[in-house]
Coordinates of N, CA and C in Angstrom, one line a residue:
M8 N 44.1 24.8 -10.0 CA 42.6 24.7 -9.9 C 42.3 24.0 -8.6
P9 N 41.5 24.6 -7.7 CA 41.3 24.0 -6.4 C 40.5 22.7 -6.6
G10 N 40.7 21.7 -5.7 CA 40.0 20.5 -5.8 C 38.6 20.6 -5.3
V11 N 37.7 19.7 -5.8 CA 36.3 19.6 -5.4 C 36.2 18.8 -4.1
P12 N 35.7 19.4 -3.1 CA 35.6 18.6 -1.8 C 34.7 17.4 -2.0
W13 N 35.2 16.3 -1.3 CA 34.5 15.0 -1.3 C 33.1 15.1 -0.6
R14 N 32.1 14.7 -1.3 CA 30.7 14.8 -0.7 C 30.1 13.4 -0.5
G15 N 30.9 12.4 -0.7 CA 30.4 11.0 -0.5 C 29.9 10.5 -1.8
P16 N 29.5 9.2 -1.8 CA 29.0 8.6 -3.1 C 27.7 9.2 -3.5
P17 N 27.4 9.1 -4.8 CA 26.2 9.7 -5.3 C 25.0 9.0 -4.8
T18 N 23.9 9.7 -4.6 CA 22.7 9.1 -4.1 C 22.0 8.5 -5.2
V19 N 21.6 7.2 -5.1 CA 20.8 6.5 -6.1 C 19.4 6.4 -5.7
I20 N 18.6 6.9 -6.6 CA 17.1 7.0 -6.3 C 16.5 5.8 -7.1
E21 N 15.9 4.8 -6.3 CA 15.3 3.7 -7.0 C 13.9 4.1 -7.4
Q22 N 13.6 3.6 -8.6 CA 12.3 3.8 -9.2 C 11.3 2.7 -8.7
T23 N 10.5 3.0 -7.8 CA 9.6 2.0 -7.2 C 8.2 2.5 -7.3
R24 N 7.2 1.6 -7.3 CA 5.8 1.9 -7.3 C 5.4 2.6 -6.0
P25 N 4.6 3.6 -6.0 CA 4.1 4.1 -4.8 C 3.3 3.1 -4.0
P26 N 3.4 3.2 -2.7 CA 2.7 2.2 -1.9 C 1.2 2.2 -2.1
L27 N 0.5 1.1 -2.0 CA -0.9 1.0 -2.3 C -1.7 1.6 -1.1
P28 N -2.7 2.4 -1.5 CA -3.5 3.0 -0.4 C -4.2 1.9 0.4
P29 N -4.5 2.2 1.7 CA -5.1 1.2 2.5 C -6.5 0.9 2.0
L30 N -7.0 -0.4 2.2 CA -8.3 -0.7 1.8 C -9.3 -0.2 2.9
P31 N -10.5 0.1 2.5 CA -11.5 0.5 3.5 C -11.8 -0.6 4.5
P32 N -12.3 -0.3 5.6 CA -12.6 -1.3 6.7 C -13.6 -2.3 6.1
F33 N -13.4 -3.6 6.6 CA -14.3 -4.7 6.2 C -15.3 -4.9 7.3
T34 N -16.5 -5.1 7.0 CA -17.5 -5.5 8.0 C -18.2 -6.8 7.7
R35 N -18.1 -7.7 8.6 CA -18.7 -9.0 8.4 C -20.3 -8.8 8.4
H36 N -21.0 -9.7 7.7 CA -22.4 -9.5 7.6 C -23.1 -10.8 7.4
L37 N -24.3 -11.0 7.8 CA -25.1 -12.2 7.6 C -26.1 -11.9 6.5
P38 N -26.1 -12.7 5.4 CA -27.1 -12.5 4.3 C -28.5 -12.6 4.9
A39 N -29.4 -11.9 4.3 CA -30.8 -11.9 4.8 C -31.5 -13.2 4.4
D40 N -31.0 -13.9 3.3 CA -31.7 -15.1 2.8 C -31.2 -16.4 3.4
L41 N -30.5 -16.4 4.5 CA -30.0 -17.6 5.1 C -31.2 -18.5 5.6
P42 N -31.1 -19.8 5.6 CA -32.2 -20.6 6.2 C -32.4 -20.3 7.7
P43 N -33.5 -20.5 8.2 CA -33.7 -20.2 9.7 C -32.8 -21.0 10.5
A44 N -32.3 -20.4 11.6 CA -31.5 -21.1 12.6 C -32.3 -22.3 13.1
G45 N -31.6 -23.4 13.2 CA -32.3 -24.7 13.7 C -32.7 -25.5 12.6
S46 N -32.8 -25.0 11.3 CA -33.2 -25.8 10.2 C -32.0 -26.5 9.6
V47 N -30.8 -26.2 10.0 CA -29.6 -26.8 9.5 C -28.9 -27.6 10.7
P48 N -28.4 -28.8 10.5 CA -27.8 -29.5 11.6 C -26.7 -28.6 12.3
A49 N -26.7 -28.7 13.6 CA -25.8 -27.8 14.4 C -24.3 -27.9 14.0
E50 N -23.9 -29.1 13.6 CA -22.5 -29.3 13.3 C -22.2 -28.7 11.9
L51 N -23.2 -28.2 11.2 CA -23.0 -27.6 9.9 C -23.3 -26.1 9.9
D52 N -23.8 -25.6 11.0 CA -24.2 -24.2 11.1 C -23.3 -23.4 12.0
H53 N -22.4 -22.6 11.3 CA -21.4 -21.8 12.0 C -21.6 -20.3 11.7
R54 N -22.8 -19.9 11.4 CA -23.1 -18.6 11.0 C -22.7 -17.6 12.1
G55 N -21.9 -16.6 11.7 CA -21.6 -15.5 12.6 C -20.6 -15.9 13.7
Q56 N -20.1 -17.1 13.7 CA -19.3 -17.6 14.8 C -17.9 -17.0 14.7
L57 N -17.2 -17.0 15.9 CA -15.7 -16.7 15.9 C -15.0 -18.0 16.0
L58 N -14.2 -18.4 15.0 CA -13.5 -19.6 14.9 C -12.0 -19.4 14.9
T59 N -11.3 -19.9 15.8 CA -9.8 -19.7 15.9 C -9.1 -21.1 15.9
Q60 N -8.2 -21.3 14.9 CA -7.4 -22.5 14.8 C -8.3 -23.8 14.8
S61 N -9.5 -23.6 14.2 CA -10.4 -24.8 14.1 C -9.8 -25.7 12.9
R62 N -10.0 -27.0 13.0 CA -9.5 -27.9 12.0 C -10.7 -28.7 11.4
Y63 N -10.9 -28.4 10.1 CA -12.0 -29.2 9.4 C -11.4 -30.0 8.2
G64 N -10.1 -30.3 8.3 CA -9.4 -31.0 7.2 C -10.1 -32.3 6.9
G65 N -10.4 -32.5 5.6 CA -11.0 -33.7 5.2 C -12.4 -34.0 5.6
E66 N -13.1 -33.0 6.3 CA -14.4 -33.3 6.8 C -15.5 -33.0 5.7
K67 N -16.6 -33.7 5.8 CA -17.7 -33.5 4.9 C -18.6 -32.4 5.4
L68 N -18.5 -31.3 4.7 CA -19.2 -30.0 5.1 C -20.1 -29.5 4.0
S69 N -20.5 -30.4 3.2 CA -21.4 -30.0 2.1 C -22.6 -29.3 2.6
G70 N -22.9 -28.1 2.1 CA -24.0 -27.3 2.5 C -23.9 -26.6 3.9
A71 N -22.7 -26.6 4.4 CA -22.4 -26.0 5.7 C -22.6 -24.5 5.6
I72 N -22.9 -23.8 6.7 CA -23.1 -22.3 6.7 C -22.0 -21.7 7.6
F73 N -21.1 -21.0 6.9 CA -20.1 -20.2 7.6 C -20.3 -18.7 7.4
A74 N -21.4 -18.3 6.9 CA -21.7 -16.9 6.5 C -21.5 -16.0 7.7
G75 N -20.8 -14.9 7.5 CA -20.6 -13.9 8.5 C -19.7 -14.3 9.6
A76 N -19.0 -15.5 9.5 CA -18.1 -16.0 10.5 C -16.8 -15.3 10.4
H77 N -16.1 -15.2 11.6 CA -14.7 -14.7 11.6 C -13.8 -15.9 11.9
M78 N -13.0 -16.2 10.9 CA -12.1 -17.4 11.0 C -10.6 -17.0 11.0
L79 N -9.9 -17.4 12.0 CA -8.5 -17.1 12.1 C -7.7 -18.4 12.2
Q80 N -6.8 -18.6 11.2 CA -6.0 -19.8 11.2 C -6.9 -21.1 11.2
V81 N -7.9 -21.1 10.4 CA -8.8 -22.3 10.2 C -8.3 -23.1 9.0
T82 N -8.4 -24.4 9.2 CA -7.9 -25.3 8.2 C -9.1 -26.1 7.6
F83 N -9.3 -25.9 6.2 CA -10.3 -26.6 5.5 C -9.6 -27.6 4.4
E84 N -8.4 -27.9 4.7 CA -7.6 -28.7 3.7 C -8.3 -30.0 3.3
K85 N -8.6 -30.2 2.0 CA -9.2 -31.4 1.5 C -10.6 -31.6 2.0
A86 N -11.3 -30.6 2.5 CA -12.6 -30.7 3.0 C -13.6 -30.7 1.9
D87 N -14.8 -31.3 2.1 CA -15.9 -31.2 1.1 C -16.7 -30.0 1.5
L88 N -16.5 -29.0 0.7 CA -17.3 -27.7 0.9 C -18.2 -27.4 -0.2
R89 N -18.7 -28.4 -0.9 CA -19.7 -28.2 -1.9 C -20.9 -27.5 -1.4
N90 N -21.3 -26.5 -2.1 CA -22.5 -25.7 -1.8 C -22.5 -25.1 -0.4
A91 N -21.3 -25.0 0.2 CA -21.2 -24.3 1.5 C -21.3 -22.8 1.3
D92 N -21.8 -22.1 2.4 CA -22.1 -20.7 2.3 C -21.1 -19.9 3.2
F93 N -20.2 -19.1 2.6 CA -19.2 -18.3 3.3 C -19.5 -16.8 3.0
R94 N -20.7 -16.5 2.6 CA -21.0 -15.1 2.2 C -20.8 -14.2 3.4
G95 N -20.1 -13.1 3.2 CA -19.9 -12.1 4.3 C -18.9 -12.5 5.4
A96 N -18.2 -13.6 5.2 CA -17.3 -14.1 6.2 C -15.9 -13.5 6.0
E97 N -15.1 -13.7 7.0 CA -13.7 -13.2 7.0 C -12.8 -14.4 7.3
L98 N -11.9 -14.7 6.4 CA -10.9 -15.8 6.5 C -9.5 -15.2 6.6
L99 N -8.9 -15.3 7.8 CA -7.6 -14.7 8.0 C -6.6 -15.9 8.2
Q100 N -5.6 -15.9 7.5 CA -4.5 -16.9 7.6 C -5.1 -18.3 7.6
S101 N -6.1 -18.5 6.8 CA -6.7 -19.8 6.7 C -6.4 -20.5 5.4
T102 N -6.7 -21.8 5.3 CA -6.4 -22.5 4.1 C -7.6 -23.3 3.6
L103 N -7.8 -23.3 2.3 CA -8.8 -24.1 1.6 C -8.1 -25.0 0.5
A104 N -6.8 -25.2 0.7 CA -6.1 -26.0 -0.3 C -6.7 -27.4 -0.3
G105 N -6.9 -27.9 -1.6 CA -7.4 -29.2 -1.8 C -8.9 -29.4 -1.5
A106 N -9.6 -28.4 -1.0 CA -11.0 -28.5 -0.7 C -11.8 -28.4 -2.0
D107 N -13.0 -29.1 -2.0 CA -13.9 -29.1 -3.1 C -14.9 -27.9 -2.9
L108 N -14.8 -26.9 -3.8 CA -15.6 -25.7 -3.7 C -16.7 -25.7 -4.7
D109 N -17.1 -26.8 -5.2 CA -18.2 -26.8 -6.2 C -19.4 -26.2 -5.6
G110 N -19.9 -25.1 -6.2 CA -21.1 -24.5 -5.8 C -21.1 -23.7 -4.5
A111 N -19.9 -23.5 -3.9 CA -19.7 -22.8 -2.7 C -19.9 -21.3 -3.0
K112 N -20.4 -20.5 -2.0 CA -20.6 -19.1 -2.2 C -19.7 -18.3 -1.2
F113 N -18.9 -17.4 -1.8 CA -18.0 -16.6 -1.0 C -18.3 -15.1 -1.3
D114 N -19.5 -14.8 -1.8 CA -19.8 -13.4 -2.1 C -19.6 -12.5 -0.9
G115 N -18.9 -11.4 -1.1 CA -18.8 -10.4 -0.1 C -17.9 -10.9 1.0
A116 N -17.1 -12.0 0.9 CA -16.2 -12.5 1.9 C -14.8 -11.8 1.8
R117 N -14.1 -11.9 2.8 CA -12.7 -11.3 2.8 C -11.7 -12.4 3.1
F118 N -10.7 -12.5 2.2 CA -9.6 -13.4 2.3 C -8.3 -12.6 2.6
S119 N -7.7 -12.8 3.7 CA -6.5 -12.1 4.1 C -5.4 -13.1 4.5
Q120 N -4.3 -13.1 3.7 CA -3.3 -14.1 3.9 C -3.8 -15.5 4.0
S121 N -4.8 -15.8 3.2 CA -5.4 -17.1 3.2 C -5.0 -17.8 1.9
Y122 N -5.1 -19.1 1.8 CA -4.6 -19.9 0.7 C -5.6 -20.8 0.1
L123 N -5.7 -20.8 -1.2 CA -6.5 -21.8 -2.0 C -5.6 -22.8 -2.6
T124 N -4.3 -22.7 -2.4 CA -3.4 -23.7 -3.0 C -2.2 -23.9 -2.1
S125 N -1.7 -25.1 -2.1 CA -0.5 -25.4 -1.2 C 0.2 -26.6 -1.9
I126 N 1.0 -27.3 -1.0 CA 1.6 -28.6 -1.5 C 1.1 -29.7 -0.7
D127 N 1.0 -30.9 -1.3 CA 0.5 -32.1 -0.6 C 1.6 -32.9 0.0
T128 N 2.0 -32.6 1.2 CA 3.2 -33.3 1.8 C 2.7 -34.7 2.2
A129 N 1.4 -34.9 2.5 CA 1.0 -36.2 2.9 C 1.0 -37.2 1.8
A130 N 0.9 -36.7 0.5 CA 0.9 -37.7 -0.6 C 2.3 -38.3 -0.8
V131 N 3.3 -37.8 -0.3 CA 4.7 -38.3 -0.6 C 5.4 -38.6 0.7
D132 N 4.7 -38.7 1.8 CA 5.3 -38.9 3.1 C 6.1 -40.1 3.2
G133 N 7.4 -40.0 3.4 CA 8.3 -41.1 3.5 C 8.8 -41.7 2.2
K134 N 8.3 -41.2 1.1 CA 8.7 -41.7 -0.3 C 10.0 -41.0 -0.7
T135 N 10.8 -41.8 -1.4 CA 12.1 -41.3 -1.9 C 12.2 -41.7 -3.4
R136 N 13.2 -41.1 -4.0 CA 13.5 -41.4 -5.4 C 15.0 -41.3 -5.6
V137 N 15.5 -42.0 -6.6 CA 16.9 -41.9 -7.0 C 17.1 -41.0 -8.2
R138 N 17.9 -39.9 -7.9 CA 18.1 -38.9 -9.0 C 19.6 -38.7 -9.1
N139 N 20.2 -39.0 -10.3 CA 21.6 -38.8 -10.5 C 22.4 -39.6 -9.5
G140 N 21.9 -40.8 -9.2 CA 22.6 -41.7 -8.2 C 22.4 -41.3 -6.8
I141 N 21.6 -40.3 -6.5 CA 21.4 -39.8 -5.1 C 20.0 -40.1 -4.7
V142 N 19.8 -40.7 -3.5 CA 18.5 -40.9 -3.0 C 18.0 -39.6 -2.3
E143 N 16.8 -39.2 -2.7 CA 16.3 -37.9 -2.2 C 14.8 -38.1 -2.0
P144 N 14.2 -37.2 -1.1 CA 12.8 -37.3 -0.9 C 12.0 -36.9 -2.2
V145 N 10.9 -37.5 -2.4 CA 10.0 -37.1 -3.6 C 9.4 -35.8 -3.3
P146 N 9.5 -34.8 -4.2 CA 8.9 -33.5 -3.9 C 7.4 -33.6 -3.9
P147 N 6.7 -32.9 -3.0 CA 5.3 -33.0 -2.9 C 4.6 -32.3 -4.1
P148 N 3.5 -32.8 -4.6 CA 2.8 -32.2 -5.7 C 2.0 -31.0 -5.2
P149 N 1.5 -30.2 -6.1 CA 0.7 -29.0 -5.7 C -0.7 -29.5 -5.2
L150 N -1.3 -28.7 -4.4 CA -2.6 -29.1 -3.8 C -3.5 -27.9 -3.9
P151 N -4.0 -27.6 -5.1 CA -5.0 -26.5 -5.3 C -6.4 -26.9 -4.8
A152 N -7.1 -25.9 -4.4 CA -8.6 -26.2 -4.2 C -9.2 -26.6 -5.5
R153 N -10.2 -27.5 -5.4 CA -10.9 -28.0 -6.6 C -12.2 -27.3 -6.9
N154 N -12.5 -27.3 -8.2 CA -13.7 -26.7 -8.7 C -13.9 -25.2 -8.2
V155 N -12.8 -24.5 -8.1 CA -12.9 -23.1 -7.7 C -13.7 -22.3 -8.8
N156 N -13.6 -22.8 -10.1 CA -14.3 -22.1 -11.1 C -15.8 -22.3 -11.1
R157 N -16.2 -23.2 -10.2 CA -17.7 -23.4 -10.0 C -18.2 -22.8 -8.7
A158 N -17.4 -22.0 -8.1 CA -17.8 -21.3 -6.9 C -18.1 -19.8 -7.2
S159 N -18.6 -19.1 -6.3 CA -19.0 -17.7 -6.6 C -18.2 -16.8 -5.6
F160 N -17.5 -15.8 -6.2 CA -16.7 -14.8 -5.3 C -17.1 -13.4 -5.6
R161 N -18.4 -13.2 -5.9 CA -18.8 -11.8 -6.3 C -18.6 -10.8 -5.1
A162 N -18.0 -9.7 -5.5 CA -17.7 -8.6 -4.5 C -16.9 -9.1 -3.3
A163 N -16.1 -10.1 -3.5 CA -15.2 -10.6 -2.4 C -13.9 -9.7 -2.4
R164 N -13.2 -9.8 -1.3 CA -11.9 -9.1 -1.2 C -10.8 -10.0 -0.9
F165 N -9.7 -9.9 -1.7 CA -8.6 -10.8 -1.6 C -7.3 -10.0 -1.3
E166 N -6.7 -10.2 -0.2 CA -5.5 -9.5 0.2 C -4.3 -10.5 0.3
G167 N -3.4 -10.4 -0.7 CA -2.2 -11.3 -0.7 C -2.6 -12.7 -1.0
T168 N -3.6 -13.0 -1.8 CA -4.1 -14.3 -2.1 C -3.4 -14.8 -3.4
D169 N -2.9 -16.1 -3.3 CA -2.1 -16.6 -4.4 C -3.0 -17.6 -5.2
F170 N -3.3 -17.3 -6.5 CA -4.0 -18.2 -7.4 C -3.1 -18.8 -8.4
E171 N -1.8 -18.8 -8.2 CA -0.8 -19.2 -9.2 C -1.1 -20.6 -9.7
G172 N -1.2 -20.6 -11.1 CA -1.3 -21.9 -11.8 C -2.6 -22.6 -11.6
M173 N -3.6 -21.9 -11.0 CA -4.9 -22.6 -10.8 C -5.8 -22.5 -12.0
D174 N -6.8 -23.4 -12.0 CA -7.8 -23.4 -13.1 C -9.0 -22.5 -12.6
L175 N -9.1 -21.3 -13.1 CA -10.2 -20.4 -12.7 C -11.1 -20.1 -13.9
A176 N -11.0 -20.9 -14.9 CA -11.8 -20.7 -16.2 C -13.3 -20.6 -15.8
G177 N -13.9 -19.5 -16.2 CA -15.3 -19.3 -16.0 C -15.7 -18.9 -14.6
A178 N -14.8 -18.7 -13.7 CA -15.1 -18.3 -12.3 C -15.7 -16.9 -12.3
D179 N -16.6 -16.7 -11.2 CA -17.3 -15.4 -11.1 C -16.6 -14.6 -10.0
F180 N -15.8 -13.6 -10.4 CA -15.2 -12.7 -9.4 C -15.8 -11.3 -9.6
S181 N -16.9 -11.1 -10.2 CA -17.4 -9.8 -10.6 C -17.5 -8.9 -9.3
G182 N -17.0 -7.7 -9.5 CA -17.0 -6.7 -8.4 C -16.0 -7.0 -7.3
A183 N -15.1 -8.0 -7.4 CA -14.2 -8.3 -6.4 C -13.0 -7.3 -6.4
E184 N -12.3 -7.3 -5.3 CA -11.1 -6.4 -5.1 C -9.9 -7.3 -4.8
F185 N -8.8 -7.1 -5.5 CA -7.6 -7.9 -5.3 C -6.5 -7.0 -4.9
Q186 N -5.8 -7.2 -3.9 CA -4.6 -6.5 -3.5 C -3.4 -7.4 -3.3
S187 N -2.3 -7.1 -4.1 CA -1.1 -7.8 -4.0 C -1.3 -9.3 -4.1
G188 N -2.1 -9.7 -5.1 CA -2.3 -11.2 -5.3 C -1.6 -11.6 -6.5
S189 N -1.6 -12.9 -6.8 CA -0.9 -13.4 -8.0 C -1.8 -14.3 -8.8
F190 N -1.9 -14.0 -10.1 CA -2.6 -14.8 -11.1 C -1.5 -15.4 -12.1
R191 N -0.3 -15.5 -11.6 CA 0.8 -16.0 -12.4 C 0.5 -17.4 -13.0
N192 N 0.5 -17.5 -14.3 CA 0.2 -18.7 -15.1 C -1.2 -19.3 -14.7
T193 N -2.1 -18.5 -14.4 CA -3.5 -18.9 -14.0 C -4.4 -18.9 -15.2
D194 N -5.3 -19.9 -15.3 CA -6.2 -20.0 -16.4 C -7.5 -19.2 -16.0
L195 N -7.6 -18.0 -16.6 CA -8.8 -17.2 -16.4 C -9.6 -17.1 -17.6
R196 N -9.5 -18.0 -18.5 CA -10.3 -18.0 -19.7 C -11.8 -18.0 -19.4
G197 N -12.5 -17.0 -19.9 CA -14.0 -16.9 -19.7 C -14.4 -16.5 -18.3
A198 N -13.5 -16.1 -17.5 CA -13.8 -15.7 -16.1 C -14.5 -14.4 -16.1
N199 N -15.4 -14.2 -15.1 CA -16.1 -12.9 -15.0 C -15.3 -12.0 -14.0
L200 N -14.5 -11.1 -14.5 CA -13.8 -10.1 -13.7 C -14.3 -8.7 -13.9
R201 N -15.5 -8.6 -14.3 CA -16.2 -7.3 -14.6 C -16.2 -6.5 -13.3
D202 N -15.9 -5.2 -13.4 CA -15.9 -4.2 -12.3 C -15.0 -4.6 -11.2
T203 N -14.0 -5.4 -11.4 CA -13.0 -5.7 -10.3 C -12.0 -4.6 -10.2
R204 N -11.3 -4.6 -9.1 CA -10.1 -3.7 -8.9 C -8.9 -4.5 -8.6
Q205 N -7.9 -4.3 -9.4 CA -6.6 -5.0 -9.3 C -5.5 -4.1 -8.8
R206 N -5.2 -4.2 -7.6 CA -4.2 -3.4 -6.9 C -3.0 -4.2 -6.6
G207 N -2.1 -4.1 -7.6 CA -0.8 -4.9 -7.4 C -0.9 -6.3 -7.8
S208 N -1.9 -6.8 -8.5 CA -2.0 -8.2 -8.9 C -1.1 -8.5 -10.0
N209 N -0.5 -9.7 -10.0 CA 0.5 -10.1 -11.0 C -0.2 -11.0 -12.0
F210 N -0.2 -10.6 -13.3 CA -0.8 -11.4 -14.3 C 0.2 -12.1 -15.3
L211 N 1.4 -12.3 -14.8 CA 2.4 -12.8 -15.7 C 2.0 -14.2 -16.1
G212 N 1.9 -14.4 -17.5 CA 1.5 -15.7 -18.0 C 0.1 -16.1 -17.9
A213 N -0.8 -15.2 -17.4 CA -2.2 -15.6 -17.2 C -2.9 -15.7 -18.5
K214 N -3.8 -16.6 -18.6 CA -4.6 -16.8 -19.9 C -5.9 -16.1 -19.6
L215 N -6.2 -15.1 -20.5 CA -7.4 -14.2 -20.3 C -8.3 -14.3 -21.5
N216 N -8.2 -15.3 -22.3 CA -9.1 -15.4 -23.5 C -10.5 -15.5 -23.1
G217 N -11.3 -14.5 -23.6 CA -12.7 -14.4 -23.3 C -13.1 -13.9 -21.9
A218 N -12.1 -13.6 -21.1 CA -12.4 -13.1 -19.7 C -13.1 -11.7 -19.8
D219 N -14.1 -11.5 -19.0 CA -14.8 -10.2 -19.0 C -14.1 -9.2 -18.1
L220 N -13.5 -8.2 -18.7 CA -12.8 -7.2 -17.9 C -13.5 -5.8 -18.1
C221 N -14.7 -5.8 -18.5 CA -15.5 -4.6 -18.7 C -15.6 -3.9 -17.3
G222 N -15.3 -2.6 -17.3 CA -15.4 -1.8 -16.1 C -14.3 -2.1 -15.1
A223 N -13.4 -2.9 -15.4 CA -12.4 -3.3 -14.4 C -11.3 -2.2 -14.3
D224 N -10.8 -2.0 -13.1 CA -9.7 -1.0 -12.8 C -8.4 -1.8 -12.8
L225 N -7.7 -1.7 -13.8 CA -6.4 -2.5 -14.0 C -5.2 -1.6 -13.8
T226 N -5.4 -0.4 -13.4 CA -4.2 0.6 -13.3 C -3.1 0.1 -12.4
G227 N -3.5 -0.7 -11.4 CA -2.4 -1.2 -10.5 C -2.0 -2.6 -10.8
A228 N -2.4 -3.2 -12.0 CA -2.0 -4.6 -12.3 C -0.6 -4.6 -12.8
R229 N 0.1 -5.7 -12.5 CA 1.5 -5.9 -12.9 C 1.6 -7.0 -14.0
N230 N 2.5 -6.8 -14.9 CA 2.8 -7.8 -15.9 C 1.6 -8.2 -16.7
L231 N 0.7 -7.3 -17.0 CA -0.5 -7.5 -17.8 C -0.2 -6.8 -19.2
T232 N -0.1 -7.6 -20.2 CA 0.4 -7.0 -21.5 C -0.8 -6.7 -22.4
D233 N -0.5 -5.9 -23.4 CA -1.6 -5.5 -24.4 C -2.0 -6.8 -25.1
E234 N -1.1 -7.7 -25.3 CA -1.5 -9.0 -26.0 C -2.5 -9.8 -25.2
Q235 N -2.3 -9.8 -23.9 CA -3.3 -10.5 -23.0 C -4.6 -9.8 -23.1
L236 N -4.6 -8.5 -23.0 CA -5.9 -7.7 -23.0 C -6.6 -7.8 -24.3
A237 N -5.9 -8.0 -25.4 CA -6.5 -8.1 -26.7 C -7.4 -9.4 -26.8
T238 N -7.1 -10.4 -25.9 CA -7.9 -11.6 -26.0 C -9.1 -11.6 -25.0
A239 N -9.2 -10.5 -24.2 CA -10.2 -10.4 -23.2 C -11.3 -9.5 -23.7
K240 N -12.4 -9.4 -23.0 CA -13.5 -8.4 -23.3 C -13.3 -7.2 -22.4
T241 N -13.2 -6.0 -23.1 CA -13.0 -4.8 -22.4 C -14.0 -3.8 -23.0
D242 N -14.2 -2.7 -22.3 CA -15.0 -1.6 -22.8 C -14.4 -0.3 -22.5
E243 N -15.2 0.8 -22.7 CA -14.7 2.2 -22.5 C -14.4 2.5 -21.0
N244 N -15.0 1.7 -20.1 CA -14.8 1.9 -18.7 C -13.7 1.0 -18.1
T245 N -13.1 0.2 -18.9 CA -11.9 -0.6 -18.5 C -10.7 0.4 -18.3
R246 N -10.1 0.4 -17.2 CA -8.9 1.3 -16.9 C -7.7 0.4 -17.1
R247 N -6.9 0.7 -18.1 CA -5.8 -0.1 -18.4 C -4.6 0.1 -17.5
P248 N -3.6 -0.8 -17.5 CA -2.5 -0.7 -16.6 C -1.6 0.5 -16.9
R249 N -1.0 1.1 -15.9 CA 0.0 2.2 -16.1 C 1.2 1.6 -16.7
R250 N 1.8 2.3 -17.7 CA 3.0 1.8 -18.3 C 4.2 2.6 -17.9

């Protein structure tokens, strides 16, 4: 019997998800109901501005206007952003970790590779501990943005945003779009996620009790179980994850 010619190792075909389609272009815009220019102190009025590598860490910016602004690598770490207006703005590679977002408006804004949580290295700077007889640096605690659930994110766009472990109970994300984000172990109880689109979002361990998912497109969601969905509000227009 003639031998079978060697054709090399067998080809292994990996079962992977198809790539996500590109998002439509984003256009910054200024809301029509902004207060007149000049009625807000100049140091608080950044409407429509181009801001690159600006640092607002720890600053008091309550009521500031960043609506329609383009922000690249801007730092708002631990800033007071209560009632600040970011509607229609674009935040690229920027951070809001530790900032107070009580009453802030991010409706129609875009977050791309931007962060609402980080670690607080300043809190443990130079501190050590003894563990198993070995002196080691104290690990920094998490530094999430505060009062995120009291801010508004209606029709916002999130690209690669990490909400892992955050308290988003009751937050308003209605009509928002999420791509490749993480809600891992996030508290979303009572959150408004109506008409959102979840493209690759990770819901592993997320709490969804009472969350409004009516009309939401969840076909691209990951690690979202039937048990989690059973605790949320859904309707006939809710598109469930692909299995």
